[in-house]
Amino acid sequence: MAEVLVYVDHVDGAVRKPTLELLTLARRVGEPVAVALGNGAGDTAAALAEHGAVKVLTHEAAEYADYLVVPKVDALQAAVAAVSPAAVLVPSSAEGKEIAARLALRLGSGVITDAVDLEAGDEGPVATQSVFAAAFTTKSRVSKGTPVITVKPNSAAVEAAPAAGAVEALSVTFSAAATGTKVTSRTPRESTGRPELTEAAIVVSGGRGVNGAENFAIIEALADSLGAAVGASRAAVDAGWYPHTNQVGQTGKSVSPQLYIASGISGAIQHRAGMQTSKTIVAINKDAEAPIFDLVDYGVVGDLFDVVPQLTEEVKTRKG
Amino acid sequence: MSLRIVVTVKYVPDATGDRHFADDLTVDRDDVDGLLSELDEYAVEQALQISENSDDDVEVTVLTVGPEDAKDALRKALSMGADKAIHVEDDDLHGTDAIGTSLVLAKAVEKAGYDLVVSGMASTDGTMGVVPALLAERLGVPQVTLLSEVSVADGVVKGRRDGDTATEQLEASLPAVVSVTDQSGEARYPSFKGIMAAKKKPVQSWDLSDLDIDEDEVGLDNAYTVVESAAERPARTAGTIVKDEGEGGRQLAEFLAGQKFI
Ligand SMILES: Cc1cc2nc3c(=O)[nH]c(=O)nc-3n(C[C@H](O)[C@H](O)[C@H](O)COP(=O)(O)OP(=O)(O)OC[C@H]3O[C@@H](n4cnc5c(N)ncnc54)[C@H](O)[C@@H]3O)c2cc1C
Ligand SMILES: Cc1cc2nc3c(=O)[nH]c(=O)nc-3n(C[C@H](O)[C@H](O)[C@H](O)COP(=O)(O)OP(=O)(O)OC[C@H]3O[C@@H](n4cnc5c(N)ncnc54)[C@H](O)[C@@H]3O)c2cc1C
């Protein structure tokens, strides 16, 4: 069976969930060979093997942290040369998309970004994309070269599928371009203890209706009662009430959780672009005409300052 | 010293309009108004600010690859304050994908001459967020992308990139390709004076032969990707909507419990 390269997104050896999802999709197309780079690359092997990686190619070098994007492209290119895969799959982060695009160009291949599903087809993998703010679903494939496809978080279930996961050192020679953009400092984001926004099963978001940074405590309390991540609309972020890293939408994160709860959010097209594929959508808004209500499975027309705390209390009571 | 900045701007269908696909599965541009991609306004703004903050002699050129109407996007950028514009237009470009678009942009940027390319973080239609990285790869210059802050001094571009897990400070020597996010600072509105001045600013038109690009390198038939189908997402079945009369939170909890979320 053909091999499929899966680029591993990890933090110091801890594999992030979207990569484990990719291994599930990769198995539909071939045998997953994972590529883990940078500090802690070798430590990823156990998790990757448990989820189906037949092989884990690793390479550690300071360049991956000290320079932007290109060293990782060099390494993936070396992996493609070593393996001749049927496809290369990369998680759809901002960086993942840039890596994928540059790799495709070097390989003389096409690139598809933000796939939400992947199947084997007669002429190679077929990717499903959700486009125009999720108003259309397209199916596409790469028609030249080795398909390079980036896949959005939550596009597949994480499945255990134990495989050998044999670790092999990848040999990488960095290109002249690798050291072009220096990372002069890096400030890691402080963990809030809440689930990662793009990976969370439940997301609770607040918008302009929350009306102040201090009031976001109401949204956080609901999120915590449900074990959810906190999101925000751009209006709330622009007002300085919540960090930009929590913004949901076209220029923020796109999320696709089991449950999305929007409070005080009108549902502008750019916000919808980032949450419309959520499985169940709930909204609380005092304006019955707000466009968000066109999307909901359940909506409450009311003041969020009444509804949200009552909901939080009820969730706590029911969970005991 | 002089600094030549080229800003890449895309002409896109209005996101608030009824966007859909044509029979050949490319974007139907006839039924919906086009405009300068809003995220490229941020790129124009940063280019103008770099120009205003520089002691050098700075020239800001805006560049688009797109159909006849794409001139509107150039006019908007010129009225914001860019100095001149380049429009790459050719019937053979219809249906070009990201790899092909980056080829055309790279050739045009090289022909125009540049020290710095400034792009948006993503278009509002394709939303791939890959063209700036592709341009850097093609041009063989550093990519300094997704910046929420950018500055240029002494032949060095510096910026701040807010990533998923960390905030990074980046640095590269010119020439380079930069892309900026919508966190980089509100774009200015064109003034009346700006709009009038834009009418007199030069707009050059180039076609594929001006750029030494073969027609079989671009266009729908030569794309590296094929769209096999496009289907409108089925309308959601109407949800339950209740008015809060004191029990809204509890009613919602009941719904969530029924769906096994609690
Ligand atoms: C290029 C571009 C990119 C963008 N990207 C994004 C993006 O990534 N994410 C994003 O969110 N937006 C984005 N936007 C902005 C988007 O167009 C909207 O402006 C934004 O989503 C509005 O946020 P909002 O719904 O919180 O605010 P509003 O539209 O002001 O809505 C506030 C809502 O709260 C309700 N409300 C007020 N008080 C209460 C109360 N006490 N109880 C209950 N309800 C209440 C109101 O009825 C109203 O419906 C983008 C825009 C552009 C042009
Ligand atoms: C819904 C949809 C899905 C698509 N999916 C794919 C896909 O999976 N693979 C693929 O290869 N192509 C795809 N395309 C085609 C792709 O959008 C175009 O090739 C496009 O010109 C480049 O990609 P982008 O607009 O997404 O650019 P992005 O990378 O999102 O744009 C970033 C920046 O690049 C610059 N830029 C981009 N295009 C131009 C231009 N024509 N003129 C000037 N500056 C420009 C702008 O500064 C812009 O802000 C898709 C198009 C649509 C409408």
XYZ file of C-alpha atoms and ligand atoms in Angstrom:
688
model
C 0.000 0.000 0.000
C 1.212 3.508 -0.782
C 2.595 5.614 2.016
C 1.103 8.951 3.048
C 3.167 11.564 4.844
C 1.569 13.252 7.841
C 3.211 16.398 9.169
C 3.202 16.315 12.963
C 2.134 19.398 14.866
C 3.533 19.037 18.380
C 4.748 21.170 21.258
C 7.987 19.763 22.725
C 6.919 16.226 21.898
C 3.249 16.525 22.880
C 1.261 15.779 19.721
C -1.664 18.118 19.140
C -5.053 16.571 18.470
C -5.448 17.666 14.805
C -2.437 15.510 13.896
C -4.057 12.430 15.445
C -7.180 13.188 13.405
C -5.019 13.375 10.267
C -3.741 9.867 10.930
C -7.329 8.597 10.736
C -7.830 10.313 7.378
C -4.414 9.219 6.121
C -5.342 5.568 6.654
C -8.136 5.947 4.101
C -5.559 6.860 1.475
C -2.554 4.755 2.421
C -0.127 3.881 5.201
C 0.635 6.867 7.437
C 4.280 7.853 7.817
C 4.610 10.705 10.305
C 7.218 13.468 10.097
C 8.082 15.069 13.445
C 10.537 17.943 13.575
C 12.259 20.007 16.229
C 12.625 19.776 19.958
C 11.031 16.595 21.333
C 10.423 15.087 17.874
C 11.349 11.586 19.091
C 8.925 11.817 22.008
C 5.970 11.930 19.632
C 6.483 8.366 18.435
C 4.379 6.510 21.018
C 1.268 8.639 20.459
C 1.698 8.469 16.682
C 2.183 4.695 16.677
C -0.907 4.236 18.797
C -2.917 6.111 16.156
C -1.643 4.335 13.079
C 1.782 5.647 12.080
C 3.756 2.780 10.582
C 6.891 4.878 10.685
C 7.947 8.126 12.359
C 10.635 10.178 10.637
C 12.282 12.563 13.080
C 14.804 15.361 12.901
C 15.866 17.739 15.635
C 17.694 20.973 14.876
C 17.690 24.478 16.311
C 16.708 25.870 12.908
C 13.076 24.758 13.315
C 12.591 27.130 16.228
C 15.011 29.866 15.224
C 13.744 30.543 11.685
C 10.309 30.846 10.134
C 8.629 28.082 8.072
C 11.338 27.293 5.492
C 13.393 24.763 7.544
C 10.231 22.717 7.935
C 9.621 22.856 4.178
C 13.185 21.622 3.588
C 12.587 18.700 5.942
C 9.263 17.713 4.381
C 10.859 17.877 0.968
C 13.567 15.498 2.196
C 10.871 13.198 3.578
C 9.022 13.185 0.260
C 12.260 12.304 -1.525
C 12.868 9.461 0.942
C 9.362 7.996 0.853
C 7.715 8.934 -2.505
C 4.306 9.194 -0.818
C 0.885 9.141 -2.476
C -0.009 12.368 -0.639
C 1.203 14.754 2.044
C -1.242 15.829 4.761
C -0.625 18.862 6.982
C -2.810 20.321 9.753
C -4.541 23.545 8.604
C -2.908 26.009 10.954
C -1.639 29.304 9.555
C 1.869 27.853 9.556
C 0.723 24.478 8.236
C -0.834 26.116 5.188
C 2.338 28.055 4.413
C 4.494 24.951 4.767
C 2.134 22.972 2.535
C 2.041 25.631 -0.173
C 5.804 26.043 -0.419
C 6.279 22.281 -0.433
C 3.732 21.856 -3.237
C 5.469 24.498 -5.327
C 8.824 22.764 -4.904
C 7.315 19.401 -5.834
C 5.557 20.780 -8.898
C 2.287 19.831 -7.218
C -1.011 21.443 -6.433
C -2.163 22.368 -2.949
C -5.596 22.206 -1.373
C -6.145 24.004 1.918
C -8.722 23.664 4.689
C -10.130 20.284 3.714
C -12.875 19.115 6.064
C -12.905 15.530 4.810
C -10.798 13.243 2.668
C -11.539 10.085 0.696
C -9.617 7.859 -1.658
C -10.597 8.434 -5.308
C -9.681 6.828 -8.616
C -7.334 9.679 -9.438
C -5.958 10.277 -5.955
C -7.374 11.642 -2.713
C -10.528 13.742 -2.982
C -10.832 16.593 -0.498
C -14.054 18.148 0.712
C -13.865 21.912 1.348
C -16.441 24.122 2.965
C -16.231 27.467 1.162
C -17.851 30.915 0.946
C -18.418 31.029 4.687
C -19.577 27.403 4.581
C -22.401 28.178 2.141
C -20.984 25.657 -0.375
C -19.361 22.268 -0.113
C -16.860 21.445 -2.841
C -14.959 18.323 -3.732
C -11.539 18.832 -5.243
C -8.385 16.984 -5.996
C -4.844 17.759 -6.926
C -4.289 16.985 -10.595
C -0.501 17.408 -10.858
C 2.293 16.005 -8.750
C 2.046 14.633 -5.207
C -1.154 15.958 -3.626
C -0.435 18.307 -0.707
C -3.549 18.840 1.390
C -4.116 20.737 4.629
C -6.945 19.553 6.851
C -8.933 21.548 9.395
C -9.162 20.472 13.029
C -12.211 18.352 13.944
C -12.480 16.899 10.437
C -12.243 13.316 11.641
C -12.530 11.348 14.837
C -9.334 10.353 16.591
C -9.148 6.554 16.376
C -6.706 4.229 18.049
C -5.098 1.911 15.466
C -1.874 0.545 16.866
C 0.962 0.333 14.338
C 4.704 -0.169 14.438
C 5.653 3.503 14.612
C 9.295 2.653 13.991
C 11.399 5.750 14.558
C 13.857 6.621 11.822
C 16.140 9.613 11.666
C 15.397 11.824 8.683
C 18.397 13.333 6.995
C 17.859 17.010 6.171
C 20.091 19.525 4.420
C 18.812 23.041 4.937
C 18.449 25.289 1.901
C 20.016 28.737 1.644
C 16.540 30.212 2.176
C 16.080 28.362 5.478
C 17.721 31.048 7.581
C 16.128 34.008 5.788
C 13.635 34.982 8.474
C 14.947 34.959 12.003
C 12.694 34.470 15.013
C 14.315 36.955 17.405
C 12.026 36.189 20.329
C 9.166 33.920 21.234
C 6.669 34.414 24.034
C 4.622 31.269 24.606
C 0.948 31.839 25.229
C -0.081 31.259 28.814
C -2.431 28.353 29.237
C -5.858 29.206 30.627
C -6.442 25.590 31.620
C -9.410 25.526 29.230
C -9.462 23.330 26.126
C -7.803 24.598 22.961
C -10.363 26.628 20.961
C -10.040 24.769 17.653
C -9.959 21.370 19.331
C -12.741 21.806 21.896
C -15.926 19.751 21.727
C -17.896 22.720 23.084
C -17.249 26.421 22.454
C -19.000 29.233 24.324
C -18.591 32.613 22.608
C -19.398 36.182 23.553
C -19.847 39.219 21.345
C -20.521 42.918 21.561
C -23.608 42.150 23.632
C -21.351 41.074 26.511
C -20.591 44.756 26.858
C -17.280 44.875 28.710
C -14.177 42.854 29.531
C -15.306 42.267 33.118
C -18.582 40.724 31.897
C -16.696 38.007 30.043
C -16.571 36.288 33.440
C -20.199 35.286 32.747
C -19.169 33.620 29.496
C -16.177 31.950 31.153
C -18.344 30.612 33.970
C -20.692 28.967 31.475
C -17.717 27.574 29.551
C -16.219 26.127 32.713
C -19.494 24.508 33.736
C -19.512 22.691 30.367
C -15.754 22.070 30.104
C -15.768 24.312 27.033
C -13.376 26.692 25.300
C -14.155 30.427 25.199
C -14.541 32.248 21.898
C -15.250 35.870 21.009
C -16.519 37.874 18.064
C -14.254 40.379 16.401
C -16.319 43.211 17.859
C -15.519 41.954 21.362
C -11.852 41.485 20.491
C -11.536 44.891 18.827
C -13.065 46.472 21.919
C -10.235 44.893 23.922
C -12.555 42.706 26.002
C -10.958 39.397 25.037
C -7.662 38.319 23.409
C -7.455 38.063 19.644
C -6.317 34.436 19.941
C -9.880 33.630 21.004
C -11.522 35.299 18.009
C -13.800 33.017 16.022
C -14.379 33.795 12.358
C -12.813 34.480 9.041
C -9.793 36.266 10.450
C -9.820 34.392 13.718
C -10.034 30.678 14.390
C -12.420 28.474 12.574
C -14.091 26.041 14.904
C -16.239 23.022 14.257
C -17.267 21.748 17.687
C -20.121 19.456 18.653
C -21.793 22.434 20.323
C -21.376 26.183 19.727
C -23.108 28.661 22.037
C -23.154 32.291 20.824
C -24.163 34.991 23.293
C -24.634 38.590 22.247
C -23.348 37.864 18.741
C -25.350 39.041 15.724
C -24.010 36.447 13.264
C -22.264 38.546 10.611
C -21.043 36.583 7.581
C -17.409 36.804 8.726
C -18.311 35.345 12.095
C -20.401 32.616 10.487
C -17.424 31.708 8.309
C -15.684 30.458 11.432
C -18.463 28.529 13.163
C -21.147 27.564 10.677
C -19.938 23.960 10.467
C -20.505 23.390 14.193
C -22.742 20.362 14.717
C -25.239 21.955 17.112
C -25.621 25.741 17.298
C -27.269 27.633 20.123
C -27.691 31.405 20.420
C -28.785 33.847 23.057
C -29.585 37.291 21.705
C -32.067 39.930 22.734
C -32.858 40.808 19.115
C -35.239 38.234 17.606
C -34.189 39.436 14.133
C -30.448 38.755 14.608
C -29.138 36.691 11.642
C -27.539 34.189 14.026
C -31.026 32.781 14.644
C -31.092 31.539 11.016
C -28.397 29.049 11.980
C -29.520 27.794 15.327
C -30.834 24.487 16.514
C -32.022 26.247 19.622
C -32.247 29.971 20.268
C -33.273 32.059 23.211
C -34.470 35.587 22.550
C -33.497 37.320 25.730
C -30.961 39.278 27.718
C -27.759 37.297 28.071
C -27.226 38.750 31.545
C -30.354 36.852 32.644
C -30.133 33.762 30.475
C -26.446 32.845 30.690
C -26.086 32.826 34.498
C -29.325 30.859 34.829
C -28.057 28.345 32.286
C -24.740 28.052 34.122
C -26.504 27.393 37.426
C -28.720 24.788 35.820
C -25.770 23.040 34.173
C -23.965 22.911 37.515
C -27.042 21.556 39.295
C -27.616 18.884 36.671
C -23.977 17.848 36.658
C -24.182 17.707 40.450
C 18.078 55.618 -0.797
C 14.826 54.572 -2.256
C 12.385 51.878 -1.304
C 10.059 50.243 -3.801
C 6.995 48.620 -2.254
C 4.592 46.479 -4.270
C 1.256 45.712 -2.608
C -0.645 42.730 -4.003
C -4.393 43.310 -3.917
C -7.158 40.964 -4.956
C -10.513 41.825 -6.471
C -13.122 39.576 -4.875
C -16.889 39.041 -4.822
C -18.540 40.888 -1.944
C -18.761 38.481 0.993
C -22.100 39.909 2.041
C -23.535 39.210 -1.419
C -24.924 35.944 -2.756
C -21.678 34.268 -3.826
C -21.843 31.146 -5.944
C -20.123 29.095 -8.617
C -20.415 29.289 -12.401
C -20.982 26.201 -14.571
C -17.245 25.638 -14.952
C -16.983 25.601 -11.124
C -15.044 28.848 -10.964
C -16.383 31.796 -8.986
C -19.368 33.413 -10.664
C -18.399 37.052 -10.824
C -21.356 38.292 -12.854
C -24.081 38.141 -10.255
C -22.341 39.679 -7.306
C -20.493 42.965 -6.849
C -16.745 42.859 -6.696
C -14.493 44.906 -4.476
C -10.975 45.240 -3.114
C -10.603 42.352 -0.650
C -11.052 44.051 2.719
C -8.040 42.268 4.117
C -5.874 43.850 1.416
C -6.840 47.303 2.666
C -4.700 46.479 5.683
C -1.789 45.712 3.359
C -2.207 49.029 1.544
C -2.432 50.821 4.897
C 0.812 49.300 6.207
C 2.621 50.087 2.971
C 1.501 53.710 3.241
C 2.576 53.859 6.878
C 5.998 52.405 6.062
C 6.246 55.076 3.392
C 5.176 57.869 5.743
C 7.569 56.751 8.485
C 10.546 56.467 6.184
C 13.286 58.987 5.471
C 13.831 57.263 2.162
C 12.156 58.009 -1.077
C 9.348 55.441 -1.110
C 7.179 54.404 -4.024
C 4.055 52.320 -3.388
C 2.739 50.319 -6.363
C -0.438 48.270 -6.133
C -0.695 45.131 -8.234
C -3.662 42.971 -9.090
C -4.189 39.904 -11.242
C -7.795 39.781 -12.311
C -10.470 40.590 -14.877
C -11.296 43.996 -16.344
C -13.389 45.033 -13.319
C -10.422 44.445 -11.007
C -9.401 48.011 -11.921
C -11.928 49.053 -9.264
C -9.745 47.447 -6.611
C -6.727 49.335 -7.937
C -8.635 52.637 -7.925
C -9.610 52.124 -4.314
C -6.005 51.453 -3.338
C -4.815 54.473 -5.329
C -7.393 56.686 -3.662
C -6.094 55.535 -0.286
C -2.715 56.924 -1.326
C -0.731 54.411 -3.385
C 1.378 56.020 -6.113
C 0.736 53.801 -9.110
C -0.934 50.586 -10.186
C -0.346 47.521 -12.316
C -3.169 45.404 -13.679
C -2.359 41.969 -15.055
C -5.257 40.939 -17.234
C -5.516 38.163 -19.803
C -8.384 35.927 -20.904
C -6.136 32.921 -20.408
C -5.968 33.658 -16.673
C -9.547 32.572 -16.019
C -9.609 29.761 -13.451
C -5.977 30.029 -12.343
C -5.287 28.382 -8.982
C -2.997 29.485 -6.160
C 0.160 27.986 -7.680
C -0.546 29.717 -11.003
C -1.535 33.010 -9.378
C 1.731 33.084 -7.487
C 3.631 32.620 -10.751
C 1.909 35.587 -12.361
C 2.368 37.754 -9.280
C 6.042 36.805 -8.994
C 6.785 37.654 -12.620
C 4.909 40.932 -12.329
C 6.665 41.914 -9.107
C 10.035 41.165 -10.694
C 9.199 43.182 -13.777
C 7.976 46.096 -11.671
C 11.076 46.041 -9.464
C 10.707 45.782 -5.686
C 12.415 45.893 -2.329
C 9.366 44.863 -0.358
C 6.133 43.066 -1.267
C 3.198 43.586 1.091
C 0.189 41.252 0.898
C -2.964 40.623 2.873
C -3.188 37.657 5.256
C -5.738 35.894 3.025
C -8.239 36.771 0.345
C -11.876 36.909 1.418
C -12.923 34.459 -1.318
C -10.363 31.674 -1.607
C -9.188 32.370 1.975
C -6.187 30.104 1.493
C -3.587 32.347 3.110
C -0.816 30.868 0.984
C -0.039 33.322 -1.800
C 2.480 35.414 0.209
C 4.456 32.280 1.165
C 4.319 31.061 -2.454
C 5.545 34.444 -3.670
C 8.493 34.350 -1.280
C 9.368 30.836 -2.449
C 9.215 31.891 -6.092
C 11.152 35.109 -5.592
C 13.743 33.415 -3.388
C 13.410 36.063 -0.670
C 12.434 35.799 3.025
C 8.762 35.542 3.974
C 7.784 37.603 6.996
C 4.119 36.762 7.129
C 0.969 37.207 9.213
C 2.261 40.282 10.989
C 0.172 42.289 13.417
C 2.964 44.919 13.585
C 5.483 45.757 10.893
C 8.335 48.216 10.494
C 11.143 48.781 8.015
C 14.455 50.507 8.697
C 17.976 50.258 7.288
C 17.121 47.514 4.841
C 15.608 45.285 7.537
C 11.951 44.404 8.037
C 10.763 43.515 11.525
C 7.403 42.311 12.639
C 5.325 40.518 15.165
C 3.494 37.274 14.398
C 0.773 36.066 16.777
C 0.705 32.324 16.335
C -1.372 29.561 17.837
C 0.946 28.823 20.706
C 3.251 31.838 20.893
C 3.889 35.385 19.821
C 7.050 35.735 17.773
C 9.204 38.694 16.796
C 10.603 38.252 13.306
C 13.354 39.887 11.323
C 14.628 39.641 7.746
C 16.753 41.599 5.305
C 15.167 43.202 2.263
C 14.095 42.258 -0.316
C 11.290 40.347 1.400
C 7.610 39.424 1.233
C 5.423 40.533 4.115
C 1.787 39.787 4.839
C -0.226 41.672 7.434
C -3.288 40.705 9.452
C -6.373 42.721 10.300
C -4.791 43.330 13.706
C -2.154 45.566 12.106
C -4.274 48.712 12.321
C -7.449 50.091 10.745
C -7.155 51.036 7.101
C -7.741 54.684 6.240
C -10.749 55.839 4.233
C -9.964 57.502 0.936
C -10.431 61.258 1.226
C -12.208 63.246 -1.471
C -8.821 64.619 -2.448
C -7.461 61.081 -2.618
C -10.284 59.969 -4.861
C -9.736 62.868 -7.230
C -5.964 62.364 -7.261
C -6.395 58.638 -7.985
C -8.025 59.432 -11.323
C -4.752 60.916 -12.540
C -2.459 58.198 -11.255
C -0.959 55.781 -13.790
C -2.451 52.294 -14.204
C -0.325 49.990 -16.348
C -1.867 46.939 -18.006
C 0.169 43.836 -18.656
C -0.844 40.573 -20.255
C 0.810 37.157 -20.156
C 3.175 37.929 -23.027
C 4.461 41.016 -21.185
C 5.435 38.657 -18.375
C 6.887 35.884 -20.558
C 4.326 33.443 -19.227
C 3.059 30.702 -21.516
C -0.697 30.290 -21.727
C -0.271 26.637 -20.765
C 1.176 27.640 -17.377
C -2.048 29.221 -16.109
C -5.833 29.058 -16.440
C -8.446 26.496 -15.553
C -7.171 23.748 -17.860
C -3.637 23.988 -16.544
C -4.451 24.319 -12.868
C -2.778 21.975 -10.396
C -6.102 21.388 -8.687
C -9.517 20.390 -10.040
C -12.850 21.196 -8.454
C -15.063 18.201 -9.198
C -18.278 19.423 -7.638
C -19.749 22.331 -5.721
C -23.023 21.986 -3.866
C -24.930 24.572 -1.928
C -25.098 23.616 1.698
C -28.620 22.455 2.497
C -30.510 25.067 4.477
C -30.554 24.224 8.159
C -33.861 22.947 9.356
C -35.455 25.713 11.370
C -34.452 25.463 14.998
C -36.549 25.978 18.087
C -36.625 29.579 19.211
C -38.024 30.562 22.581
C -38.499 33.953 24.174
C -37.051 34.324 27.633
C -39.799 34.955 30.116
C -37.729 34.105 33.137
C -37.049 30.469 32.279
C -34.883 30.861 29.135
C -31.698 29.561 30.754
C -33.428 26.534 32.228
C -35.211 25.783 28.946
C -31.877 25.910 27.165
C -30.380 23.566 29.765
C -33.241 21.157 29.095
C -32.430 21.245 25.372
C -28.718 20.665 26.034
C -29.507 17.786 28.364
C -31.749 16.250 25.679
C -28.796 16.446 23.265
C -26.562 14.791 25.894
C -24.308 17.825 26.312
C -24.985 17.874 30.018
C -12.546 41.361 6.435
C -13.343 41.170 7.705
C -13.021 40.108 8.534
C -13.768 39.885 9.713
N -13.459 38.815 10.493
C -14.246 38.544 11.572
C -14.007 37.405 12.389
O -13.057 36.648 12.191
N -14.848 37.174 13.441
C -15.920 37.995 13.725
O -16.655 37.717 14.693
N -16.151 39.086 12.977
C -15.336 39.392 11.926
N -15.573 40.518 11.212
C -16.551 41.502 11.751
C -17.995 41.153 11.464
O -18.346 41.699 10.218
C -18.913 41.765 12.569
O -18.665 43.147 12.666
C -18.714 41.152 13.948
O -18.773 39.740 13.884
C -19.783 41.673 14.898
O -19.583 41.155 16.191
P -20.829 40.983 17.169
O -21.804 40.044 16.585
O -20.267 40.645 18.523
O -21.398 42.468 17.280
P -22.740 43.100 16.727
O -22.938 42.831 15.296
O -22.747 44.495 17.219
O -23.863 42.268 17.487
C -24.065 42.319 18.868
C -25.303 41.487 19.136
O -25.479 41.397 20.537
C -26.870 41.516 20.826
N -26.957 41.989 22.208
C -26.613 43.192 22.697
N -26.808 43.240 24.037
C -27.299 42.027 24.395
C -27.721 41.446 25.616
N -27.642 42.117 26.770
N -28.186 40.186 25.617
C -28.273 39.476 24.451
N -27.897 39.976 23.271
C -27.406 41.226 23.234
C -27.398 42.461 19.787
O -28.788 42.266 19.605
C -26.581 42.096 18.557
O -27.236 41.126 17.768
C -14.837 40.760 10.054
C -15.137 41.829 9.212
C -14.410 42.039 8.051
C -14.787 43.182 7.166
C -13.704 29.051 -2.635
C -12.370 28.896 -3.302
C -11.523 27.839 -2.950
C -10.276 27.717 -3.563
N -9.472 26.651 -3.224
C -8.273 26.522 -3.845
C -7.386 25.451 -3.510
O -7.666 24.609 -2.641
N -6.199 25.370 -4.176
C -5.828 26.280 -5.108
O -4.721 26.165 -5.653
N -6.632 27.310 -5.440
C -7.841 27.461 -4.835
N -8.647 28.519 -5.168
C -8.171 29.512 -6.123
C -7.460 30.661 -5.413
O -8.326 31.352 -4.559
C -6.912 31.657 -6.430
O -5.981 31.006 -7.204
C -6.308 32.884 -5.816
O -5.868 33.857 -6.751
C -5.155 32.624 -4.839
O -5.603 32.139 -3.668
P -6.366 33.003 -2.541
O -7.240 33.987 -3.161
O -7.012 32.050 -1.631
O -5.140 33.756 -1.904
P -4.641 33.988 -0.437
O -3.381 33.232 -0.269
O -5.711 33.778 0.561
O -4.335 35.540 -0.580
C -3.372 36.182 0.213
C -2.944 37.454 -0.445
O -2.355 37.180 -1.692
C -2.610 38.262 -2.591
N -3.352 37.784 -3.768
C -4.013 36.612 -3.909
N -4.547 36.540 -5.144
C -4.228 37.687 -5.793
C -4.490 38.228 -7.085
N -5.192 37.551 -7.990
N -4.002 39.452 -7.370
C -3.282 40.146 -6.488
N -3.005 39.703 -5.252
C -3.467 38.483 -4.909
C -3.393 39.286 -1.804
O -2.493 40.182 -1.211
C -4.059 38.438 -0.738
O -4.409 39.155 0.417
C -9.886 28.656 -4.545
C -10.725 29.707 -4.868
C -11.958 29.838 -4.267
C -12.837 30.988 -4.642
